[in-house]
XYZ file of C-alpha atoms in Angstrom:
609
model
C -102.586 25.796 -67.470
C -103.048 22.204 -69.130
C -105.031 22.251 -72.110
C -108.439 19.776 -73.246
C -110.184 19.383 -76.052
C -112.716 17.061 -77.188
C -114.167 15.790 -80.455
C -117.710 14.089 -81.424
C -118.670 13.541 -85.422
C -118.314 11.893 -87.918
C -114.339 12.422 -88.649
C -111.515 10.962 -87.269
C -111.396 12.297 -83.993
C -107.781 11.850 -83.425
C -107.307 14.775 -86.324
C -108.484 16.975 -84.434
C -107.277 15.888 -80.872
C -103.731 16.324 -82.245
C -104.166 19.456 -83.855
C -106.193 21.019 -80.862
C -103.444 20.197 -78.714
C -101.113 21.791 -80.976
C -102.753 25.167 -80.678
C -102.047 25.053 -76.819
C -98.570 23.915 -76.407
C -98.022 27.579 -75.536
C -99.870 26.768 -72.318
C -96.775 24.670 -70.684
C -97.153 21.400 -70.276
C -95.018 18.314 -69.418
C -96.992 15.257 -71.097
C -99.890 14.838 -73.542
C -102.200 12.140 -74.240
C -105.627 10.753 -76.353
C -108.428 8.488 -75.721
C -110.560 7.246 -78.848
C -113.262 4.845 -78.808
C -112.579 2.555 -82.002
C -115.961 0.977 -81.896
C -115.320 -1.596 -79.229
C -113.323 -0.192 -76.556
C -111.648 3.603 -75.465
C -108.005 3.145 -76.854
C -105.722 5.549 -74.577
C -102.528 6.675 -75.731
C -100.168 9.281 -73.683
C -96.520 9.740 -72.772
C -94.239 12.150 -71.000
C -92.437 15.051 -73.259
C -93.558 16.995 -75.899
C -96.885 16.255 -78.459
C -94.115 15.341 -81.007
C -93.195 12.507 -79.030
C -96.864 11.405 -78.669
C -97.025 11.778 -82.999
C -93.998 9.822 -83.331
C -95.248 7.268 -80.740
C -98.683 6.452 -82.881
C -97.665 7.580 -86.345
C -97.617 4.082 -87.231
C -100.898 2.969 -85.539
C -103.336 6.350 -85.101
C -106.121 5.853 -82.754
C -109.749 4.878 -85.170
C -113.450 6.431 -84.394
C -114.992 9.450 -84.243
C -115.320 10.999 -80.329
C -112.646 10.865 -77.976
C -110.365 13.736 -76.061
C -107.327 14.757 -75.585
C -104.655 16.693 -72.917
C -101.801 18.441 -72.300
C -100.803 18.311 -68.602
C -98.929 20.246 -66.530
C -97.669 18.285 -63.192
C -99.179 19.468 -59.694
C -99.999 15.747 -58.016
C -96.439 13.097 -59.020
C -94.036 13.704 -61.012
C -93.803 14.275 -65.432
C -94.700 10.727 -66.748
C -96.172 8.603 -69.025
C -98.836 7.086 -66.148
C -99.124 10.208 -64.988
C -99.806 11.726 -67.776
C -103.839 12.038 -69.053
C -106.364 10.401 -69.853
C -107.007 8.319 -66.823
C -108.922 5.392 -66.801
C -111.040 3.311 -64.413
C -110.194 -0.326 -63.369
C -111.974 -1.315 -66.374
C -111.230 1.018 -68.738
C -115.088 2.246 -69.450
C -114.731 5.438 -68.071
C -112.027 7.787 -69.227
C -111.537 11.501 -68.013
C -109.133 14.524 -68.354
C -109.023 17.561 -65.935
C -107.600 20.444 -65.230
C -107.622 22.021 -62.091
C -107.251 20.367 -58.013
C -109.024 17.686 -56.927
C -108.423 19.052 -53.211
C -110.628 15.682 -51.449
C -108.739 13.262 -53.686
C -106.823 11.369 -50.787
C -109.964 10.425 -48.452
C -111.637 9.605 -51.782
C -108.767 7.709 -53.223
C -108.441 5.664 -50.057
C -111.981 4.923 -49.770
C -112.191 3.626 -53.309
C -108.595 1.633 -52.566
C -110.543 -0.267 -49.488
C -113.869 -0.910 -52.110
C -110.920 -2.511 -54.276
C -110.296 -0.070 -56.717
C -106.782 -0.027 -58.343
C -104.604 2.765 -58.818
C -102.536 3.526 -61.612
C -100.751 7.244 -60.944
C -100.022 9.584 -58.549
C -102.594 12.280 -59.636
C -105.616 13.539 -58.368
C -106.817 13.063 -61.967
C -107.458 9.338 -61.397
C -109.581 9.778 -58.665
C -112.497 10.922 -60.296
C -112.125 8.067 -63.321
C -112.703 5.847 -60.548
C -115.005 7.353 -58.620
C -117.077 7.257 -61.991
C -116.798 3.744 -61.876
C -117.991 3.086 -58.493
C -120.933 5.271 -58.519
C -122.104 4.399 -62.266
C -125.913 3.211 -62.080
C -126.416 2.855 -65.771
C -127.320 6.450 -66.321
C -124.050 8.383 -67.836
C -125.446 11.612 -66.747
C -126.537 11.274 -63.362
C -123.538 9.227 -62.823
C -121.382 12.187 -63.763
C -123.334 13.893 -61.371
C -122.729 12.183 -58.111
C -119.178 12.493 -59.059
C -119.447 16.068 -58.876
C -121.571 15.794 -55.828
C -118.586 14.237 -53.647
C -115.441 16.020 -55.751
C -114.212 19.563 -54.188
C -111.464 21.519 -55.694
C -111.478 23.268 -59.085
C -111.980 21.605 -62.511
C -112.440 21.426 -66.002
C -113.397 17.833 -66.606
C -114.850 15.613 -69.717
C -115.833 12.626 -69.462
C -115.971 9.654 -71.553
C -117.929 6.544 -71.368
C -117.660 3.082 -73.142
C -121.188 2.381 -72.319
C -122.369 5.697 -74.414
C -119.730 6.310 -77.311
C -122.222 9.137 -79.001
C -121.596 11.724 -76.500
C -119.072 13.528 -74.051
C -119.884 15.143 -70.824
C -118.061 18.275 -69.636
C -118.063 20.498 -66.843
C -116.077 23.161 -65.235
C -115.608 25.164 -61.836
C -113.478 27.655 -61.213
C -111.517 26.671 -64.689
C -112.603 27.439 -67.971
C -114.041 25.311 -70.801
C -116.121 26.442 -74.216
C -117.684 24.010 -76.719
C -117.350 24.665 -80.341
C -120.337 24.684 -82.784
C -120.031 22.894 -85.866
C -122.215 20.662 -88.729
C -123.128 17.305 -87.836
C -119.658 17.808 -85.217
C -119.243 19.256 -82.235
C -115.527 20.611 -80.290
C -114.735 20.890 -76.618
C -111.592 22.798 -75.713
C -109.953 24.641 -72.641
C -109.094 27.851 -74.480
C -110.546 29.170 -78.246
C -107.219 28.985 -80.291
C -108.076 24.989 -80.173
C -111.327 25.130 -82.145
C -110.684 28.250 -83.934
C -109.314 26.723 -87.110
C -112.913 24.299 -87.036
C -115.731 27.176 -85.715
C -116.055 30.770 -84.584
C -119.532 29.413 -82.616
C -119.227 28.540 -79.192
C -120.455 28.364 -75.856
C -118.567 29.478 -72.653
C -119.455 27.130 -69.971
C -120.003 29.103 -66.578
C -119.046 27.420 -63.111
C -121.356 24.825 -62.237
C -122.750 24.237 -65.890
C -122.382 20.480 -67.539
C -123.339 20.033 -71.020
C -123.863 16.533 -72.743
C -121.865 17.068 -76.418
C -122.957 14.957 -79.180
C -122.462 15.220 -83.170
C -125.801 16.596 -83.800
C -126.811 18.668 -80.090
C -125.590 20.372 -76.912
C -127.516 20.037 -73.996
C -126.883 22.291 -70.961
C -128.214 21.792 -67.504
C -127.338 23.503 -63.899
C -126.343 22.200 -60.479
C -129.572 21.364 -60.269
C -130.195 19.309 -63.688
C -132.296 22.699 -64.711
C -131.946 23.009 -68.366
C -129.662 26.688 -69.400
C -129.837 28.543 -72.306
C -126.264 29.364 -73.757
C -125.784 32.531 -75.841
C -123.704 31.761 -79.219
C -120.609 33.243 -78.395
C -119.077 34.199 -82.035
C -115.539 34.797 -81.982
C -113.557 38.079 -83.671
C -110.012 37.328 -83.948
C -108.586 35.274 -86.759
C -106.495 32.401 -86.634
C -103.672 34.520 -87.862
C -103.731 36.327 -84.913
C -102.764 32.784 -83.301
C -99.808 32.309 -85.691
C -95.971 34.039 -85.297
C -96.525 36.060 -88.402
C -93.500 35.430 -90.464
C -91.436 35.978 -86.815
C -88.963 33.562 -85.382
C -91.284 33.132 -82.214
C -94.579 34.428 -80.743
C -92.839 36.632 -77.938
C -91.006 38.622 -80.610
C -94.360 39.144 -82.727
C -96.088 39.914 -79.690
C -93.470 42.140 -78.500
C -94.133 44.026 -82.022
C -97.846 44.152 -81.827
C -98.012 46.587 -78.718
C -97.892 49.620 -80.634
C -101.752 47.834 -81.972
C -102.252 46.211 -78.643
C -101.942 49.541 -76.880
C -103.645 51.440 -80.012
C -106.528 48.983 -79.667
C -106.831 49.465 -75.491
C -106.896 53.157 -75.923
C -109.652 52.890 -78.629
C -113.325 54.239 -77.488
C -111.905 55.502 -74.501
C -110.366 58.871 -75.410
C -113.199 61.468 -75.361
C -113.972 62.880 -79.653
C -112.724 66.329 -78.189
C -109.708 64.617 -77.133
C -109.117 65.550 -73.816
C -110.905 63.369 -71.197
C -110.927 59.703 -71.090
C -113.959 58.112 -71.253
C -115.309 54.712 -69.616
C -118.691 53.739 -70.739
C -117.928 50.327 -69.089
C -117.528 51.607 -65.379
C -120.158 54.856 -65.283
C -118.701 55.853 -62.079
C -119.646 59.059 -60.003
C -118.378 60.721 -57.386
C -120.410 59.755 -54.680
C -119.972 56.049 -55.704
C -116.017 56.731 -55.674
C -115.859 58.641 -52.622
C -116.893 55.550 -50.387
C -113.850 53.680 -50.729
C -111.400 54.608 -48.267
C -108.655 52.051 -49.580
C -108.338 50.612 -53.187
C -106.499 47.047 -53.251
C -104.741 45.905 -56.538
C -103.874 42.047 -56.770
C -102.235 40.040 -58.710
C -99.488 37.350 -60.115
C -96.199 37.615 -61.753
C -96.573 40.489 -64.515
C -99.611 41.436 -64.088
C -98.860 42.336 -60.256
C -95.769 44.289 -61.329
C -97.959 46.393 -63.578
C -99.819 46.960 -60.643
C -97.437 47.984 -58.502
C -97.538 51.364 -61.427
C -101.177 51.213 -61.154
C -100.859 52.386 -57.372
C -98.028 55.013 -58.377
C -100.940 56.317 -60.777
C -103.587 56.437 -58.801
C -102.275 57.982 -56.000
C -100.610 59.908 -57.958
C -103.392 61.367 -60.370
C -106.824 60.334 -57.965
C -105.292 60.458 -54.407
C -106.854 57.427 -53.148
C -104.631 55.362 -50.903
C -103.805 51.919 -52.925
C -102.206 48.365 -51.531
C -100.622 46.419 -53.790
C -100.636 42.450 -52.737
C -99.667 39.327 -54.436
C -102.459 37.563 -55.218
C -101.348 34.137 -53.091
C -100.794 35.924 -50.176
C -103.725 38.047 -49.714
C -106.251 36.093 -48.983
C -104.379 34.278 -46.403
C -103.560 37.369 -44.136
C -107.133 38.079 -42.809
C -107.036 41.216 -45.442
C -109.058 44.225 -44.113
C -111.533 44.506 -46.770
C -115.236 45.616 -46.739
C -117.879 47.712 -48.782
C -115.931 50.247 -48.451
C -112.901 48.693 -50.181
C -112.678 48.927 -53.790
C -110.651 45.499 -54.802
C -108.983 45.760 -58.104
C -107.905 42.144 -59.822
C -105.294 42.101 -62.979
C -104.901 39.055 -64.631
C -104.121 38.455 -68.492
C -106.213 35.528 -68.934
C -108.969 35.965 -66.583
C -108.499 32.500 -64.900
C -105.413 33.030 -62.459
C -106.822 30.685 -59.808
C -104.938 32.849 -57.118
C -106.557 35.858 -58.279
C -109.913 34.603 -58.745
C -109.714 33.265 -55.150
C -108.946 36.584 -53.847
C -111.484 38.308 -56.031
C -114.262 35.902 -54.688
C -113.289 36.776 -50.996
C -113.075 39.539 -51.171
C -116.850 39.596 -52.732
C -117.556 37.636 -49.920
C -116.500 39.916 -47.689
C -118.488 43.090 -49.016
C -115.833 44.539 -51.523
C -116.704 46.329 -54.711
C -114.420 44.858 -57.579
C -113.115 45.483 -60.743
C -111.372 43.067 -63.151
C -108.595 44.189 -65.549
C -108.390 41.519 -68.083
C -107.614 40.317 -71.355
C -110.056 37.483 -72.312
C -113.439 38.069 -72.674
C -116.089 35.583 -70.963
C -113.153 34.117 -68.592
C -113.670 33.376 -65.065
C -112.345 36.437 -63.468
C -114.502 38.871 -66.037
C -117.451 36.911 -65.141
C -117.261 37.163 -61.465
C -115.835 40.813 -61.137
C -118.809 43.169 -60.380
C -117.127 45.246 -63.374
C -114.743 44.665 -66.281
C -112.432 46.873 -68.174
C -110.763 44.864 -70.835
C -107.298 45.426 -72.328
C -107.730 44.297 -76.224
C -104.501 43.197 -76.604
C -105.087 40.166 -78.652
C -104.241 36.405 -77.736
C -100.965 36.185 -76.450
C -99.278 32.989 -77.251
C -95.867 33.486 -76.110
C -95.621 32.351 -71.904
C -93.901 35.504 -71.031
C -96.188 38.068 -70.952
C -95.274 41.545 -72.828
C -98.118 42.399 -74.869
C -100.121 42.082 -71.369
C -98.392 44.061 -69.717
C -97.957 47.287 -71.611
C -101.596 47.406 -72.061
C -102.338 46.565 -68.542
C -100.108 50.142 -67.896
C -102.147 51.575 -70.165
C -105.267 50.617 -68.865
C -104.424 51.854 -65.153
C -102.666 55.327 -66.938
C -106.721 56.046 -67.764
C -108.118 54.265 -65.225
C -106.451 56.862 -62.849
C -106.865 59.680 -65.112
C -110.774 58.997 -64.794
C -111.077 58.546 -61.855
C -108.982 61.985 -60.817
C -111.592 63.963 -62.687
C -114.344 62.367 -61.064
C -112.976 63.300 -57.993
C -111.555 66.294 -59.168
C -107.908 66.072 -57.836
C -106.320 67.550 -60.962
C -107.867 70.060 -63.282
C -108.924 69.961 -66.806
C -105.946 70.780 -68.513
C -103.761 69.045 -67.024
C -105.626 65.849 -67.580
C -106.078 67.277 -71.319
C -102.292 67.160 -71.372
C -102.130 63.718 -70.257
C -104.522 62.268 -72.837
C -102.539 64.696 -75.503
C -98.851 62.392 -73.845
C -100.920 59.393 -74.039
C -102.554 59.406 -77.696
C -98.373 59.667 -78.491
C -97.349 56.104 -76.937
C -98.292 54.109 -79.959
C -95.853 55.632 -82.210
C -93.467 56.312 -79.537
C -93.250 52.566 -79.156
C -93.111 51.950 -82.666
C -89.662 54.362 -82.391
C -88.272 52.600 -79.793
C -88.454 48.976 -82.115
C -87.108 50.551 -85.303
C -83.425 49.909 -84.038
C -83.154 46.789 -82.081
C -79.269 45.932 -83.148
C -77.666 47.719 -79.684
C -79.912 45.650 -77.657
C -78.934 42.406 -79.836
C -75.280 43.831 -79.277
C -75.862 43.712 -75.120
C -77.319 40.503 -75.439
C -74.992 38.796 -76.945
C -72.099 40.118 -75.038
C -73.640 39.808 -71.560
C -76.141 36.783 -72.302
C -73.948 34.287 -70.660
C -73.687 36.365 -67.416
C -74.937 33.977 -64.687
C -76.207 37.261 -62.446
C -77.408 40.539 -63.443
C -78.913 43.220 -61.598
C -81.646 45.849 -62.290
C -81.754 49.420 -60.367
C -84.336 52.174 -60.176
C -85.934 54.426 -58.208
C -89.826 55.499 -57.905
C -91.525 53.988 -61.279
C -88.277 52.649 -62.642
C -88.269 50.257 -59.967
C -91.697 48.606 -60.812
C -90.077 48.615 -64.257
C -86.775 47.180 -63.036
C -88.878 43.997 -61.164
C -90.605 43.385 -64.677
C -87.570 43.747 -66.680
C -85.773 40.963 -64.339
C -88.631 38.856 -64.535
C -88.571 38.395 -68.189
C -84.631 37.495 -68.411
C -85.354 34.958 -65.340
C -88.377 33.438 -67.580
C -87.142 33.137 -70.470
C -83.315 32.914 -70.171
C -82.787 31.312 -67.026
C -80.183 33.758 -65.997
C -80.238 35.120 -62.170
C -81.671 38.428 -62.616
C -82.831 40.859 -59.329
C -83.810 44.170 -59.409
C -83.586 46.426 -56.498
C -84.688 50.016 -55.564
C -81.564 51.587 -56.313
C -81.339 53.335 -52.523
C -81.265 50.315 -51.134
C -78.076 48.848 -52.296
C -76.105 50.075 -49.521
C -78.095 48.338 -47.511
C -76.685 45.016 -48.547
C -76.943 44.281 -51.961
C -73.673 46.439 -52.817
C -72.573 42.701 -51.696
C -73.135 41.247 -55.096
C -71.707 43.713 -57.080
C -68.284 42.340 -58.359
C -66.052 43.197 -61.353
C -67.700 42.650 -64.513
C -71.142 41.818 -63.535
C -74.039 43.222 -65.702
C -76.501 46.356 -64.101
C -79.146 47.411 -65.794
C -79.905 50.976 -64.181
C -83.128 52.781 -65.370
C -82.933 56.488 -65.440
C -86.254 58.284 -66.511
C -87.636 59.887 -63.615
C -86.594 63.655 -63.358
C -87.662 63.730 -59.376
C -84.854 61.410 -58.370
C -82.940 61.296 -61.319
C -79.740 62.748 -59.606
C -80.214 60.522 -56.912
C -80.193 57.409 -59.537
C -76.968 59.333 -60.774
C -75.727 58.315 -56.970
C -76.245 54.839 -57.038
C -75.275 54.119 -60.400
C -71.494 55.377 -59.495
C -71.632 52.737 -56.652
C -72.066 50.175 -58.526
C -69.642 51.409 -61.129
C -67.050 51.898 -58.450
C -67.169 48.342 -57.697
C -66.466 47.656 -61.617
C -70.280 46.731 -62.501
C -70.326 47.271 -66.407
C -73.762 49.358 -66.555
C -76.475 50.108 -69.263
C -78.349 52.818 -68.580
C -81.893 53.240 -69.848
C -82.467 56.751 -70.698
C -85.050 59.202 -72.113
C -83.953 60.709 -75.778
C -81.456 63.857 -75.212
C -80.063 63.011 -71.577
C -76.703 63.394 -72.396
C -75.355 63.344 -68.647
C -76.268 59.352 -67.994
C -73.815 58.732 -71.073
C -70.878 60.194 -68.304
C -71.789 57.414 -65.940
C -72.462 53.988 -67.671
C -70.620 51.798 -70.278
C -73.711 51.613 -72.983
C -76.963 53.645 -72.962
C -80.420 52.798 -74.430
C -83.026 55.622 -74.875
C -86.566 55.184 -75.805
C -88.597 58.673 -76.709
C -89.204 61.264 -74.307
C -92.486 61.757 -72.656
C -93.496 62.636 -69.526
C -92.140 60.564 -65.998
C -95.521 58.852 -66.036
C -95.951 57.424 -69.454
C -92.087 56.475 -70.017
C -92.516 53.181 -68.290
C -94.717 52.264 -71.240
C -91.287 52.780 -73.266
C -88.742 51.643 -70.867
C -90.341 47.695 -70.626
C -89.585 47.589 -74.185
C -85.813 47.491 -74.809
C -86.513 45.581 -71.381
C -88.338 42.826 -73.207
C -86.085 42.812 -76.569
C -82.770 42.480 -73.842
C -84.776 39.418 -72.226
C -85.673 37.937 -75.508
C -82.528 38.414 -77.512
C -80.432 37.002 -74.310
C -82.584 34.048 -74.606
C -82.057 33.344 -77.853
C -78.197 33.712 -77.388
C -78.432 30.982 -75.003
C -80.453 28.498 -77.066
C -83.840 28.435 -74.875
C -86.887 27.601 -75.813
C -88.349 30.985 -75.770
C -91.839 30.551 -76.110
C -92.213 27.757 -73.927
C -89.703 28.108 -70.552
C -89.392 25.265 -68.602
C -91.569 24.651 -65.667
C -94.025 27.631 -66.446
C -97.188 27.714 -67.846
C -99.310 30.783 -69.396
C -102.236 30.478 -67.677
C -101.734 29.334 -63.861
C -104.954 27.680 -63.473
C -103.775 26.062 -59.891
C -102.584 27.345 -56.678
């Protein structure tokens, strides 16, 4: 969620502090800071708002030497502020740290160190372990570092800085994740890759538990245990382009654009040469080792547990197996019923929801076998799953996740598909008939962004609605509680989404003259039913737009506007149906003057519980 990086060489390090933090603003954060040492002391300079107002605060006066860090921060402990705000220093201003993550023993530590005469500064957690540093520093930077880590619990990414030592950095992480860049004579340490990608493609991903001593010239890595660890060069693929809006006016747009690749991409080298089978050379699954599961589990966050909410339509659907769909937050707080015979399925874009991992690693505990559906390669969640099936969408910039999501679909659409003829629920042509449907989505999505204009129309007539409601049935429900999710993240309008048989049990209520319903209509097995609840809501003077598949003529009787996307069968067409979902979330935004990339008070990656 907050972002780090870290610099030791022989250039300015503030360069690169500033313009490492730039490439994570799409994080969410709240304040920024830097710490240089100038060759006498650690200079710290932070403040509450954006980085610009941290540029405009030293433009005059820019921090001098060659190793410091830096950080974006998100508020969990006291409020958005500039002594809140990181770095945080010691009484003495030797030891300087940033973090991401929960310090969950700060308090007894804080009030331990406040009784030893320490002297407090914030309200943060943060603090604590600057500190702590000082009170248990022995002359020996390292092993110092490691006592700290000895009495903190919680989840962290920390570096460390020390006046004592100004030719090296000391990092660590659990639970949060942390790589250090490779370069000549320089070396980078950074939350997430975009940071470093513009200075190195080398890196190493720091696992949970790992701490590495960064200077200029060499990386040393030890264990819990001060055991020294080999690190694998990591090289990374993706170009900083891919990190960039692309000649579009902001990241959601191009990454609303790039599914027809992202999708593409997730498909590749899983579709069998003949064409007709999908193929998972990541999961080699048999029948025996499928049959022992009497339950599958699929948890999640936000997006990524809507597009699981599908995932159980399409396994249950295509493989028969019973699926529960829980929010990640909750689940491991309700004594789940999980065991080895519990297959536990995670989703999470970035591979370090802290909720999700948390329920991934008890549910370990407990027995369950587990599978990861991610985005980022090497992140916490990929690591510990016992196996990984990764999306390929690309980095996603933007907060609200699109890009994410349609691949996520995409990935459970042949998840399911592979697992049915494993188990042999449905027969080979019919799952050759599937792969046929699903080889189309790509250019079927393509289609449905060719003519945006009706959707900027909508937007610009409804976008200063206050309330709007989505309805559905079946799979345009899950649909529905994605579609309202983007227009509450990005637009700040009140948007629900219902099953559409349930309004008359109470939310007929809201419905008033003039108020905006977005009604989704693709799903031929209760589509006359939809039909049904769409005229109550237009009897109570809702103005509707309908989301229809190509050549349904009959919806266009019902509603006041009518979007279709391409026609494919009821179990792809929620690939299709997000879209004008997204474009009607986006384009609202921007008719209200947010800040689309960025929302306020969300992050991309929720690193905290």
């Amino acid at each position: 969620m907050c972002g780090i990086v870290g610099y030791v060489g022989d250039r300015q390090a503030a360069e690169f502090l500033l313009e490492g933090l730039s490439k994570l603003e799409y994080r969410g954060y709240d304040s920024a800071g830097i710490a240089v040492y100038n060759g006498e002391n650690i200079r710290v300079e932070k403040c509450v708002g954006r980085l610009a107002a941290l540029r405009e605060k030293i433009k005059d006066d820019v921090p001098q030497g060659t190793i410091g860090i830096g950080h974006t921060r998100w508020a969990t402990h006291g409020r958005p502020s500039d002594v809140n705000a990181h770095p945080h220093t010691d009484c003495s201003g030797d030891f300087v740290v940033v973090h991401n993550g929960i310090i969950e023993n700060y308090l007894a530590l804080k009030e331990a160190l406040i009784e030893k005469g320490h002297v407090f500064k914030s309200e943060t957690d943060t603090e604590v372990v600057a500190h702590l540093l000082e009170e248990v520093y022995n002359g020996d930077f390292e092993e110092s570092v490691r006592e700290v880590l000895r009495r903190i619990e919680g989840s962290y990414s920390l570096v460390f800085m020390c006046r004592q030592h100004p030719d090296r950095l000391i990092c660590t992480k659990q639970d949060n994740p942390l790589v250090i860049g490779l370069g000549d004579g320089e070396n980078f340490i950074a939350s997430d890759i975009p940071a470093i990608i513009n200075r190195t493609r080398r890196t190493y991903i720091l696992n949970d538990g790992e701490m590495a001593v960064v200077k200029k010239d060499a990386i040393e890595i030890t264990n819990r245990k001060g055991e020294l660890v080999t690190k694998k060069v990591f090289e990374v693929n993706w170009n900083a382009e891919a990190a960039e809006k692309g000649g579009f006016e902001h990241f959601m747009l191009k990454e609303i654009h790039e599914q027809p690749k992202a999708v593409r991409d997730t498909m590749s080298q899983r579709i069998a040469k003949d064409g007709k089978r999908i193929v998972m050379s990541e999961l080699k699954w048999n029948a025996d080792f499928l049959n022992n599961f009497n339950k599958v589990y699929i948890v999640a966050c936000g997006t990524a547990y809507h597009a699981g909410l599908v995932g159980k339509f399409y396994i249950e659907k295509l493989a028969r197996i019973p699926v529960e769909v829980d929010v990640a937050s909750e689940f491991r707080y309700r004594d789940p019923i999980v065991d080895e015979n519990t297959l536990l399925i995670v989703v999470s874009q970035s591979g370090e929801t802290s909720d999700t991992l948390a329920a991934l690693k008890e549910s370990k505990r407990r027995g369950a076998q587990t599978l990861a559906l991610t985005n980022v390669v090497g992140s916490s969640i990929a690591r510990e799953a016992d196996q990984v099936l990764y999306t390929w969408a690309g980095p996603e910039i933007a907060v609200a996740s699109t890009k994410a999501y349609t691949t996520q679909l995409i990935l459970f659409f042949m998840l399911a598909l592979y697992m049915a003829e494993i188990k042999g629920t449905l027969p080979d042509d019919e799952i050759a008939h599937f792969v046929s449907m699903l080889q189309q989505v790509p250019a079927q999505i393509s289609e449905t962004l060719s003519d945006v204009e009706p959707i900027k129309t909508f937007a610009k007539q409804y976008g200063f609605n206050e309330d709007v409601f989505y309805i559905g049935r079946s799979l345009d429900y899950d649909v529905a509680l994605e579609g309202a999710l983007k227009l509450k993240e990005i637009s700040y309008i009140h948007a629900e989404a219902y099953a559409a048989g349930e309004l008359k049990h109470g939310t007929l209520a809201l419905i008033v003259e003039g108020v905006p319903v977005i009604a989704l209509a693709t799903q031929k097995s209760v589509y006359e039913k939809t039909l049904s609840n769409i005229k109550e809501v237009k009897a109570r003077d809702a103005v509707v737009i309908g989301i229809a598949a190509a050549g349904d003529e009959e919806l266009e009787k019902y509603v006041d506007h009518v979007i279709h996307v391409p026609e494919t069968d009821e179990l792809l067409i929620p690939i299709l149906t997000v879209v004008p979902l997204q474009l009607l979330a986006y384009y609202a935004a921007i008719t209200r003057g947010c800040d689309v990339d960025k929302p306020r008070n969300l992050a991309k990656s929720v690193t905290v519980e």
